């Protein structure tokens, strides 16, 4: 079990390298799911305003029996909030809904409102500067301990870096075997931004990949374990999502090492182009990849 390993951000805050994602976990199931994970050893919980389950996360954190300072809670400013005022109000609302005195990390969920992702060329540069200013002020006030981004491409990050007082500390992105944006990852690392990987199991599609299954079998591990370890060995904070206690336990057991040869195979595995039924979610839509390629970030 390796849940005690952490990555130190530029401001000295340590983020547990393995976290529990709670996207799509219903509010009424969230508290139990998070308590289960914490009891097993998870110390990093990743939620968002858009997930509508912050209250369940907060209840679990308050009632799990583990000291608050030993837990790391991340939430995200909803993508629709594109003004200083709406962003700051949303941060205060998240604190109130979760019943917490502070949030360990708050990040901007997307550079574009979700209704425009894959539909619009507008990158909301000026608006994101205002949202970032709200995050900076919340950070200075001690409401949040670290601040960052999610789903930001290089051009979006450069926009923030050009005017910020406090640099973004993380960029949370889609990254998994068959879809790893190496150029974006390398750029972020070059400017001191750590990477968090969501959907490490490709929203379940990796389970259907025979080539991934063959390598997992070689190591005597499950496909999810191989997928999580892949992002882990690339130096990322990894956020697998599950409410199932058995899966939570399995996802922790990644204390094996993928060989350099197999990592190279996994890095160069045929790219997934179609997320099927999940393509309706903006981040899995085809134009996201097209935008990356257009902006030079494959």
PDB file of C-alpha atoms in Angstrom:
ATOM      1  CA  UNK A   1       0.000   0.000   0.000  1.00  0.00           C
ATOM      2  CA  UNK A   2       1.410   3.397  -0.962  1.00  0.00           C
ATOM      3  CA  UNK A   3      -1.176   5.946   0.107  1.00  0.00           C
ATOM      4  CA  UNK A   4       1.343   7.751   2.321  1.00  0.00           C
ATOM      5  CA  UNK A   5       3.476   8.957  -0.601  1.00  0.00           C
ATOM      6  CA  UNK A   6       3.086  12.613  -1.520  1.00  0.00           C
ATOM      7  CA  UNK A   7       4.185  15.228  -4.040  1.00  0.00           C
ATOM      8  CA  UNK A   8       5.390  18.568  -2.704  1.00  0.00           C
ATOM      9  CA  UNK A   9       4.013  21.602  -4.521  1.00  0.00           C
ATOM     10  CA  UNK A  10       6.081  24.744  -5.128  1.00  0.00           C
ATOM     11  CA  UNK A  11       4.604  26.393  -2.012  1.00  0.00           C
ATOM     12  CA  UNK A  12       5.631  23.447   0.168  1.00  0.00           C
ATOM     13  CA  UNK A  13       2.160  21.892   0.513  1.00  0.00           C
ATOM     14  CA  UNK A  14       2.269  18.116   0.207  1.00  0.00           C
ATOM     15  CA  UNK A  15      -0.436  16.378  -1.836  1.00  0.00           C
ATOM     16  CA  UNK A  16      -1.030  12.642  -1.293  1.00  0.00           C
ATOM     17  CA  UNK A  17      -0.116  11.053  -4.618  1.00  0.00           C
ATOM     18  CA  UNK A  18      -3.082   8.667  -4.659  1.00  0.00           C
ATOM     19  CA  UNK A  19      -6.517  10.217  -4.271  1.00  0.00           C
ATOM     20  CA  UNK A  20     -10.136   9.138  -4.422  1.00  0.00           C
ATOM     21  CA  UNK A  21     -12.228  10.771  -7.123  1.00  0.00           C
ATOM     22  CA  UNK A  22     -15.955  11.108  -6.437  1.00  0.00           C
ATOM     23  CA  UNK A  23     -17.277  12.215  -9.841  1.00  0.00           C
ATOM     24  CA  UNK A  24     -20.720  10.715 -10.527  1.00  0.00           C
ATOM     25  CA  UNK A  25     -21.073   9.293  -7.007  1.00  0.00           C
ATOM     26  CA  UNK A  26     -24.568  10.309  -5.839  1.00  0.00           C
ATOM     27  CA  UNK A  27     -24.727  12.699  -2.895  1.00  0.00           C
ATOM     28  CA  UNK A  28     -26.504  10.157  -0.719  1.00  0.00           C
ATOM     29  CA  UNK A  29     -23.694   7.614  -1.271  1.00  0.00           C
ATOM     30  CA  UNK A  30     -20.732   9.951  -1.025  1.00  0.00           C
ATOM     31  CA  UNK A  31     -20.241  10.104   2.742  1.00  0.00           C
ATOM     32  CA  UNK A  32     -20.115   6.309   3.056  1.00  0.00           C
ATOM     33  CA  UNK A  33     -17.794   5.972   0.048  1.00  0.00           C
ATOM     34  CA  UNK A  34     -15.357   8.557   1.383  1.00  0.00           C
ATOM     35  CA  UNK A  35     -15.434   7.146   4.919  1.00  0.00           C
ATOM     36  CA  UNK A  36     -14.664   3.702   3.480  1.00  0.00           C
ATOM     37  CA  UNK A  37     -11.685   5.060   1.555  1.00  0.00           C
ATOM     38  CA  UNK A  38     -10.329   7.000   4.531  1.00  0.00           C
ATOM     39  CA  UNK A  39     -10.606   3.924   6.740  1.00  0.00           C
ATOM     40  CA  UNK A  40      -8.452   2.023   4.211  1.00  0.00           C
ATOM     41  CA  UNK A  41      -5.769   4.689   4.207  1.00  0.00           C
ATOM     42  CA  UNK A  42      -6.747   7.209   1.526  1.00  0.00           C
ATOM     43  CA  UNK A  43      -5.918  10.756   2.600  1.00  0.00           C
ATOM     44  CA  UNK A  44      -6.767  12.709  -0.568  1.00  0.00           C
ATOM     45  CA  UNK A  45     -10.359  13.233  -1.713  1.00  0.00           C
ATOM     46  CA  UNK A  46     -11.152  15.011  -4.992  1.00  0.00           C
ATOM     47  CA  UNK A  47     -14.584  16.574  -5.501  1.00  0.00           C
ATOM     48  CA  UNK A  48     -16.026  19.589  -7.348  1.00  0.00           C
ATOM     49  CA  UNK A  49     -18.888  22.030  -7.137  1.00  0.00           C
ATOM     50  CA  UNK A  50     -20.283  20.487 -10.320  1.00  0.00           C
ATOM     51  CA  UNK A  51     -20.352  17.000  -8.785  1.00  0.00           C
ATOM     52  CA  UNK A  52     -23.080  18.065  -6.341  1.00  0.00           C
ATOM     53  CA  UNK A  53     -21.596  15.911  -3.592  1.00  0.00           C
ATOM     54  CA  UNK A  54     -19.379  18.316  -1.658  1.00  0.00           C
ATOM     55  CA  UNK A  55     -21.688  17.979   1.358  1.00  0.00           C
ATOM     56  CA  UNK A  56     -21.098  14.241   1.496  1.00  0.00           C
ATOM     57  CA  UNK A  57     -17.339  14.721   1.259  1.00  0.00           C
ATOM     58  CA  UNK A  58     -17.424  17.303   4.033  1.00  0.00           C
ATOM     59  CA  UNK A  59     -19.535  15.089   6.281  1.00  0.00           C
ATOM     60  CA  UNK A  60     -17.119  12.199   5.800  1.00  0.00           C
ATOM     61  CA  UNK A  61     -14.105  14.386   6.547  1.00  0.00           C
ATOM     62  CA  UNK A  62     -15.720  15.761   9.705  1.00  0.00           C
ATOM     63  CA  UNK A  63     -16.986  12.420  10.991  1.00  0.00           C
ATOM     64  CA  UNK A  64     -14.365   9.862   9.916  1.00  0.00           C
ATOM     65  CA  UNK A  65     -12.287  10.027  13.089  1.00  0.00           C
ATOM     66  CA  UNK A  66      -9.091  11.079  11.291  1.00  0.00           C
ATOM     67  CA  UNK A  67      -7.694  14.520  12.240  1.00  0.00           C
ATOM     68  CA  UNK A  68      -8.592  17.171   9.665  1.00  0.00           C
ATOM     69  CA  UNK A  69      -4.951  18.126   9.141  1.00  0.00           C
ATOM     70  CA  UNK A  70      -4.165  14.580   7.993  1.00  0.00           C
ATOM     71  CA  UNK A  71      -6.675  14.771   5.139  1.00  0.00           C
ATOM     72  CA  UNK A  72      -6.358  16.585   1.814  1.00  0.00           C
ATOM     73  CA  UNK A  73      -9.576  17.835   0.197  1.00  0.00           C
ATOM     74  CA  UNK A  74      -9.678  19.215  -3.338  1.00  0.00           C
ATOM     75  CA  UNK A  75     -12.632  20.928  -4.954  1.00  0.00           C
ATOM     76  CA  UNK A  76     -13.118  22.820  -8.198  1.00  0.00           C
ATOM     77  CA  UNK A  77     -14.742  26.123  -9.116  1.00  0.00           C
ATOM     78  CA  UNK A  78     -17.593  25.300 -11.487  1.00  0.00           C
ATOM     79  CA  UNK A  79     -16.687  25.928 -15.124  1.00  0.00           C
ATOM     80  CA  UNK A  80     -19.625  28.319 -15.528  1.00  0.00           C
ATOM     81  CA  UNK A  81     -18.221  30.734 -12.934  1.00  0.00           C
ATOM     82  CA  UNK A  82     -16.220  33.160 -15.031  1.00  0.00           C
ATOM     83  CA  UNK A  83     -16.120  36.321 -12.924  1.00  0.00           C
ATOM     84  CA  UNK A  84     -14.233  37.314  -9.783  1.00  0.00           C
ATOM     85  CA  UNK A  85     -17.481  37.686  -7.853  1.00  0.00           C
ATOM     86  CA  UNK A  86     -19.047  34.385  -8.858  1.00  0.00           C
ATOM     87  CA  UNK A  87     -15.804  32.527  -8.243  1.00  0.00           C
ATOM     88  CA  UNK A  88     -15.294  33.991  -4.780  1.00  0.00           C
ATOM     89  CA  UNK A  89     -18.920  33.385  -3.836  1.00  0.00           C
ATOM     90  CA  UNK A  90     -18.594  29.779  -4.974  1.00  0.00           C
ATOM     91  CA  UNK A  91     -15.490  29.221  -2.843  1.00  0.00           C
ATOM     92  CA  UNK A  92     -17.318  30.504   0.233  1.00  0.00           C
ATOM     93  CA  UNK A  93     -20.307  28.345  -0.642  1.00  0.00           C
ATOM     94  CA  UNK A  94     -18.109  25.242  -0.957  1.00  0.00           C
ATOM     95  CA  UNK A  95     -16.644  25.922   2.488  1.00  0.00           C
ATOM     96  CA  UNK A  96     -20.153  26.302   3.905  1.00  0.00           C
ATOM     97  CA  UNK A  97     -21.581  23.224   2.157  1.00  0.00           C
ATOM     98  CA  UNK A  98     -18.674  21.041   3.286  1.00  0.00           C
ATOM     99  CA  UNK A  99     -18.637  22.511   6.778  1.00  0.00           C
ATOM    100  CA  UNK A 100     -14.874  22.979   6.637  1.00  0.00           C
ATOM    101  CA  UNK A 101     -12.683  25.847   7.841  1.00  0.00           C
ATOM    102  CA  UNK A 102     -10.447  25.531   4.788  1.00  0.00           C
ATOM    103  CA  UNK A 103     -10.099  23.575   1.549  1.00  0.00           C
ATOM    104  CA  UNK A 104      -6.686  22.075   0.883  1.00  0.00           C
ATOM    105  CA  UNK A 105      -6.773  22.815  -2.830  1.00  0.00           C
ATOM    106  CA  UNK A 106      -9.185  24.682  -5.085  1.00  0.00           C
ATOM    107  CA  UNK A 107      -8.831  24.622  -8.858  1.00  0.00           C
ATOM    108  CA  UNK A 108     -10.625  26.037 -11.897  1.00  0.00           C
ATOM    109  CA  UNK A 109     -12.587  23.139 -13.396  1.00  0.00           C
ATOM    110  CA  UNK A 110     -12.234  24.203 -17.036  1.00  0.00           C
ATOM    111  CA  UNK A 111     -11.025  27.209 -19.030  1.00  0.00           C
ATOM    112  CA  UNK A 112     -14.401  27.202 -20.807  1.00  0.00           C
ATOM    113  CA  UNK A 113     -17.922  26.706 -19.464  1.00  0.00           C
ATOM    114  CA  UNK A 114     -18.882  23.084 -20.115  1.00  0.00           C
ATOM    115  CA  UNK A 115     -21.614  24.069 -22.573  1.00  0.00           C
ATOM    116  CA  UNK A 116     -18.909  25.575 -24.793  1.00  0.00           C
ATOM    117  CA  UNK A 117     -16.252  22.875 -24.535  1.00  0.00           C
ATOM    118  CA  UNK A 118     -15.930  21.277 -27.996  1.00  0.00           C
ATOM    119  CA  UNK A 119     -18.249  23.956 -29.361  1.00  0.00           C
ATOM    120  CA  UNK A 120     -16.455  27.315 -29.071  1.00  0.00           C
ATOM    121  CA  UNK A 121     -13.043  28.786 -29.890  1.00  0.00           C
ATOM    122  CA  UNK A 122     -13.386  31.283 -27.040  1.00  0.00           C
ATOM    123  CA  UNK A 123     -10.764  30.455 -24.394  1.00  0.00           C
ATOM    124  CA  UNK A 124     -12.120  33.023 -21.880  1.00  0.00           C
ATOM    125  CA  UNK A 125      -8.713  34.555 -21.273  1.00  0.00           C
ATOM    126  CA  UNK A 126      -9.860  37.698 -19.447  1.00  0.00           C
ATOM    127  CA  UNK A 127     -12.496  35.848 -17.469  1.00  0.00           C
ATOM    128  CA  UNK A 128     -10.039  33.194 -16.297  1.00  0.00           C
ATOM    129  CA  UNK A 129      -7.677  35.916 -15.089  1.00  0.00           C
ATOM    130  CA  UNK A 130     -10.522  37.198 -12.893  1.00  0.00           C
ATOM    131  CA  UNK A 131     -11.300  33.727 -11.568  1.00  0.00           C
ATOM    132  CA  UNK A 132      -7.616  33.205 -10.844  1.00  0.00           C
ATOM    133  CA  UNK A 133      -7.552  36.505  -8.925  1.00  0.00           C
ATOM    134  CA  UNK A 134     -10.373  35.155  -6.744  1.00  0.00           C
ATOM    135  CA  UNK A 135      -8.338  32.009  -6.094  1.00  0.00           C
ATOM    136  CA  UNK A 136      -5.282  34.086  -5.219  1.00  0.00           C
ATOM    137  CA  UNK A 137      -7.288  36.156  -2.746  1.00  0.00           C
ATOM    138  CA  UNK A 138      -8.839  33.032  -1.187  1.00  0.00           C
ATOM    139  CA  UNK A 139      -5.330  31.579  -0.913  1.00  0.00           C
ATOM    140  CA  UNK A 140      -3.964  34.716   0.753  1.00  0.00           C
ATOM    141  CA  UNK A 141      -6.915  34.701   3.171  1.00  0.00           C
ATOM    142  CA  UNK A 142      -6.224  31.090   4.192  1.00  0.00           C
ATOM    143  CA  UNK A 143      -9.508  29.774   2.819  1.00  0.00           C
ATOM    144  CA  UNK A 144      -7.534  27.410   0.585  1.00  0.00           C
ATOM    145  CA  UNK A 145      -4.014  26.009   1.020  1.00  0.00           C
ATOM    146  CA  UNK A 146      -3.145  25.522  -2.650  1.00  0.00           C
ATOM    147  CA  UNK A 147      -4.609  26.629  -5.993  1.00  0.00           C
ATOM    148  CA  UNK A 148      -4.510  25.237  -9.492  1.00  0.00           C
ATOM    149  CA  UNK A 149      -6.160  24.469 -12.804  1.00  0.00           C
ATOM    150  CA  UNK A 150      -7.954  21.645 -14.571  1.00  0.00           C
ATOM    151  CA  UNK A 151      -8.242  20.884 -18.279  1.00  0.00           C
ATOM    152  CA  UNK A 152      -6.091  23.917 -19.146  1.00  0.00           C
ATOM    153  CA  UNK A 153      -4.016  23.741 -22.321  1.00  0.00           C
ATOM    154  CA  UNK A 154      -0.665  25.467 -22.736  1.00  0.00           C
ATOM    155  CA  UNK A 155      -2.196  28.620 -24.188  1.00  0.00           C
ATOM    156  CA  UNK A 156      -4.601  28.854 -21.240  1.00  0.00           C
ATOM    157  CA  UNK A 157      -1.797  28.378 -18.721  1.00  0.00           C
ATOM    158  CA  UNK A 158       0.394  30.988 -20.422  1.00  0.00           C
ATOM    159  CA  UNK A 159      -2.475  33.434 -20.084  1.00  0.00           C
ATOM    160  CA  UNK A 160      -2.564  32.913 -16.297  1.00  0.00           C
ATOM    161  CA  UNK A 161       1.227  32.991 -15.904  1.00  0.00           C
ATOM    162  CA  UNK A 162       1.425  36.333 -17.729  1.00  0.00           C
ATOM    163  CA  UNK A 163      -0.409  38.195 -14.972  1.00  0.00           C
ATOM    164  CA  UNK A 164      -0.634  36.072 -11.828  1.00  0.00           C
ATOM    165  CA  UNK A 165       0.848  36.864  -8.418  1.00  0.00           C
ATOM    166  CA  UNK A 166       0.675  33.220  -7.329  1.00  0.00           C
ATOM    167  CA  UNK A 167       1.537  30.569  -9.918  1.00  0.00           C
ATOM    168  CA  UNK A 168      -0.808  27.644 -10.548  1.00  0.00           C
ATOM    169  CA  UNK A 169       0.430  24.649  -8.570  1.00  0.00           C
ATOM    170  CA  UNK A 170      -1.315  21.820 -10.430  1.00  0.00           C
ATOM    171  CA  UNK A 171      -3.130  21.090 -13.666  1.00  0.00           C
ATOM    172  CA  UNK A 172      -5.639  18.229 -13.392  1.00  0.00           C
ATOM    173  CA  UNK A 173      -6.076  16.577 -16.784  1.00  0.00           C
ATOM    174  CA  UNK A 174      -7.353  13.500 -18.563  1.00  0.00           C
ATOM    175  CA  UNK A 175      -4.403  11.124 -18.766  1.00  0.00           C
ATOM    176  CA  UNK A 176      -4.378   7.376 -19.228  1.00  0.00           C
ATOM    177  CA  UNK A 177      -2.826   4.612 -21.295  1.00  0.00           C
ATOM    178  CA  UNK A 178      -3.882   5.265 -24.924  1.00  0.00           C
ATOM    179  CA  UNK A 179      -4.351   8.996 -24.272  1.00  0.00           C
ATOM    180  CA  UNK A 180      -1.452  10.678 -22.487  1.00  0.00           C
ATOM    181  CA  UNK A 181      -0.794  14.333 -23.471  1.00  0.00           C
ATOM    182  CA  UNK A 182       2.988  14.222 -23.132  1.00  0.00           C
ATOM    183  CA  UNK A 183       3.674  17.682 -24.575  1.00  0.00           C
ATOM    184  CA  UNK A 184       1.259  19.321 -22.149  1.00  0.00           C
ATOM    185  CA  UNK A 185       2.664  17.301 -19.238  1.00  0.00           C
ATOM    186  CA  UNK A 186       6.242  18.269 -20.141  1.00  0.00           C
ATOM    187  CA  UNK A 187       5.276  21.925 -20.475  1.00  0.00           C
ATOM    188  CA  UNK A 188       3.555  21.970 -17.083  1.00  0.00           C
ATOM    189  CA  UNK A 189       6.542  20.375 -15.396  1.00  0.00           C
ATOM    190  CA  UNK A 190       8.872  22.871 -17.081  1.00  0.00           C
ATOM    191  CA  UNK A 191       7.049  25.754 -15.370  1.00  0.00           C
ATOM    192  CA  UNK A 192       6.719  24.048 -11.989  1.00  0.00           C
ATOM    193  CA  UNK A 193       3.125  22.832 -12.308  1.00  0.00           C
ATOM    194  CA  UNK A 194       2.413  19.315 -11.047  1.00  0.00           C
ATOM    195  CA  UNK A 195       0.058  17.046 -12.982  1.00  0.00           C
ATOM    196  CA  UNK A 196      -3.009  15.300 -11.579  1.00  0.00           C
ATOM    197  CA  UNK A 197      -4.455  12.504 -13.720  1.00  0.00           C
ATOM    198  CA  UNK A 198      -8.183  11.856 -13.726  1.00  0.00           C
ATOM    199  CA  UNK A 199      -9.897   8.929 -15.470  1.00  0.00           C
ATOM    200  CA  UNK A 200      -6.713   6.814 -15.270  1.00  0.00           C
ATOM    201  CA  UNK A 201      -8.732   3.777 -16.391  1.00  0.00           C
ATOM    202  CA  UNK A 202     -10.159   5.644 -19.413  1.00  0.00           C
ATOM    203  CA  UNK A 203     -13.607   5.777 -17.814  1.00  0.00           C
ATOM    204  CA  UNK A 204     -13.584   1.984 -17.843  1.00  0.00           C
ATOM    205  CA  UNK A 205     -12.645   1.529 -21.498  1.00  0.00           C
ATOM    206  CA  UNK A 206      -9.178   0.245 -20.590  1.00  0.00           C
ATOM    207  CA  UNK A 207     -10.896  -2.879 -19.252  1.00  0.00           C
ATOM    208  CA  UNK A 208     -11.760  -3.786 -22.843  1.00  0.00           C
ATOM    209  CA  UNK A 209      -8.210  -3.401 -24.201  1.00  0.00           C
ATOM    210  CA  UNK A 210      -6.558  -6.769 -24.822  1.00  0.00           C
ATOM    211  CA  UNK A 211      -3.053  -5.291 -25.120  1.00  0.00           C
ATOM    212  CA  UNK A 212      -3.343  -3.618 -21.720  1.00  0.00           C
ATOM    213  CA  UNK A 213      -4.787  -6.832 -20.281  1.00  0.00           C
ATOM    214  CA  UNK A 214      -1.802  -8.822 -21.536  1.00  0.00           C
ATOM    215  CA  UNK A 215       0.693  -6.557 -19.772  1.00  0.00           C
ATOM    216  CA  UNK A 216      -1.388  -6.514 -16.585  1.00  0.00           C
ATOM    217  CA  UNK A 217      -1.389 -10.316 -16.580  1.00  0.00           C
ATOM    218  CA  UNK A 218       2.396 -10.308 -16.893  1.00  0.00           C
ATOM    219  CA  UNK A 219       2.638  -8.474 -13.564  1.00  0.00           C
ATOM    220  CA  UNK A 220      -0.140 -10.438 -11.908  1.00  0.00           C
ATOM    221  CA  UNK A 221      -2.243  -7.314 -11.396  1.00  0.00           C
ATOM    222  CA  UNK A 222      -5.610  -6.064 -12.571  1.00  0.00           C
ATOM    223  CA  UNK A 223      -6.045  -3.690 -15.498  1.00  0.00           C
ATOM    224  CA  UNK A 224      -7.020  -0.812 -13.152  1.00  0.00           C
ATOM    225  CA  UNK A 225      -3.908  -1.408 -11.053  1.00  0.00           C
ATOM    226  CA  UNK A 226      -1.693  -1.295 -14.162  1.00  0.00           C
ATOM    227  CA  UNK A 227      -3.391   1.871 -15.383  1.00  0.00           C
ATOM    228  CA  UNK A 228      -3.025   3.649 -12.041  1.00  0.00           C
ATOM    229  CA  UNK A 229       0.608   2.568 -11.716  1.00  0.00           C
ATOM    230  CA  UNK A 230       1.299   3.878 -15.242  1.00  0.00           C
ATOM    231  CA  UNK A 231       0.291   7.433 -14.351  1.00  0.00           C
ATOM    232  CA  UNK A 232       1.998   7.052 -10.967  1.00  0.00           C
ATOM    233  CA  UNK A 233       5.323   6.144 -12.603  1.00  0.00           C
ATOM    234  CA  UNK A 234       4.990   9.156 -14.886  1.00  0.00           C
ATOM    235  CA  UNK A 235       5.153  11.250 -11.712  1.00  0.00           C
ATOM    236  CA  UNK A 236       1.511  12.250 -11.500  1.00  0.00           C
ATOM    237  CA  UNK A 237      -0.986  12.511  -8.687  1.00  0.00           C
ATOM    238  CA  UNK A 238      -3.584   9.873  -9.637  1.00  0.00           C
ATOM    239  CA  UNK A 239      -7.320  10.110  -8.951  1.00  0.00           C
ATOM    240  CA  UNK A 240      -9.213   6.871  -9.653  1.00  0.00           C
ATOM    241  CA  UNK A 241     -12.949   7.140  -9.009  1.00  0.00           C
ATOM    242  CA  UNK A 242     -14.976   4.445  -7.259  1.00  0.00           C
ATOM    243  CA  UNK A 243     -17.509   4.029  -4.469  1.00  0.00           C
ATOM    244  CA  UNK A 244     -16.893   0.264  -4.292  1.00  0.00           C
ATOM    245  CA  UNK A 245     -14.805  -0.644  -1.202  1.00  0.00           C
ATOM    246  CA  UNK A 246     -13.275  -3.662  -2.972  1.00  0.00           C
ATOM    247  CA  UNK A 247     -12.159  -1.485  -5.861  1.00  0.00           C
ATOM    248  CA  UNK A 248     -10.880   1.192  -3.480  1.00  0.00           C
ATOM    249  CA  UNK A 249      -8.697  -1.418  -1.795  1.00  0.00           C
ATOM    250  CA  UNK A 250      -7.499  -2.865  -5.102  1.00  0.00           C
ATOM    251  CA  UNK A 251      -6.597   0.594  -6.434  1.00  0.00           C
ATOM    252  CA  UNK A 252      -4.268   1.124  -3.471  1.00  0.00           C
ATOM    253  CA  UNK A 253      -2.254  -2.019  -4.151  1.00  0.00           C
ATOM    254  CA  UNK A 254       0.086  -0.670  -6.805  1.00  0.00           C
ATOM    255  CA  UNK A 255       3.426  -1.248  -5.118  1.00  0.00           C
ATOM    256  CA  UNK A 256       4.916  -2.983  -8.145  1.00  0.00           C
ATOM    257  CA  UNK A 257       7.142  -1.505 -10.843  1.00  0.00           C
ATOM    258  CA  UNK A 258       6.429  -1.484 -14.574  1.00  0.00           C
ATOM    259  CA  UNK A 259       9.657  -2.075 -16.504  1.00  0.00           C
ATOM    260  CA  UNK A 260      11.065   0.643 -18.750  1.00  0.00           C
ATOM    261  CA  UNK A 261      10.357  -1.552 -21.777  1.00  0.00           C
ATOM    262  CA  UNK A 262       6.718  -2.039 -20.822  1.00  0.00           C
ATOM    263  CA  UNK A 263       6.305   1.646 -19.934  1.00  0.00           C
ATOM    264  CA  UNK A 264       7.555   2.500 -23.416  1.00  0.00           C
ATOM    265  CA  UNK A 265       5.044   0.086 -24.921  1.00  0.00           C
ATOM    266  CA  UNK A 266       2.224   1.597 -22.877  1.00  0.00           C
ATOM    267  CA  UNK A 267       3.264   5.157 -23.751  1.00  0.00           C
ATOM    268  CA  UNK A 268       3.146   4.340 -27.457  1.00  0.00           C
ATOM    269  CA  UNK A 269      -0.005   2.238 -27.448  1.00  0.00           C
ATOM    270  CA  UNK A 270      -2.551   3.086 -30.131  1.00  0.00           C
ATOM    271  CA  UNK A 271      -4.448   6.218 -29.148  1.00  0.00           C
ATOM    272  CA  UNK A 272      -8.099   5.894 -28.204  1.00  0.00           C
ATOM    273  CA  UNK A 273     -10.157   8.081 -30.536  1.00  0.00           C
ATOM    274  CA  UNK A 274     -13.698   7.194 -29.554  1.00  0.00           C
ATOM    275  CA  UNK A 275     -15.035   7.033 -26.005  1.00  0.00           C
ATOM    276  CA  UNK A 276     -18.315   5.602 -27.257  1.00  0.00           C
ATOM    277  CA  UNK A 277     -21.242   6.296 -24.960  1.00  0.00           C
ATOM    278  CA  UNK A 278     -18.996   8.495 -22.811  1.00  0.00           C
ATOM    279  CA  UNK A 279     -18.317  10.825 -25.749  1.00  0.00           C
ATOM    280  CA  UNK A 280     -21.327  12.849 -24.621  1.00  0.00           C
ATOM    281  CA  UNK A 281     -19.235  14.185 -21.736  1.00  0.00           C
ATOM    282  CA  UNK A 282     -17.417  17.307 -22.985  1.00  0.00           C
ATOM    283  CA  UNK A 283     -13.937  16.214 -21.928  1.00  0.00           C
ATOM    284  CA  UNK A 284     -14.232  12.951 -23.872  1.00  0.00           C
ATOM    285  CA  UNK A 285     -15.460  14.689 -27.025  1.00  0.00           C
ATOM    286  CA  UNK A 286     -13.335  14.518 -30.158  1.00  0.00           C
ATOM    287  CA  UNK A 287     -12.717  18.236 -30.426  1.00  0.00           C
ATOM    288  CA  UNK A 288     -10.743  18.269 -27.176  1.00  0.00           C
ATOM    289  CA  UNK A 289      -8.022  16.256 -28.867  1.00  0.00           C
ATOM    290  CA  UNK A 290      -8.331  18.382 -31.986  1.00  0.00           C
ATOM    291  CA  UNK A 291      -7.797  21.509 -29.893  1.00  0.00           C
ATOM    292  CA  UNK A 292      -4.712  19.986 -28.279  1.00  0.00           C
ATOM    293  CA  UNK A 293      -3.224  19.221 -31.690  1.00  0.00           C
ATOM    294  CA  UNK A 294      -4.159  22.645 -33.063  1.00  0.00           C
ATOM    295  CA  UNK A 295      -2.469  24.346 -30.118  1.00  0.00           C
ATOM    296  CA  UNK A 296       0.574  22.081 -30.312  1.00  0.00           C
ATOM    297  CA  UNK A 297      -0.116  19.861 -27.338  1.00  0.00           C
ATOM    298  CA  UNK A 298      -0.613  16.256 -28.386  1.00  0.00           C
TER     299      UNK A 298
END
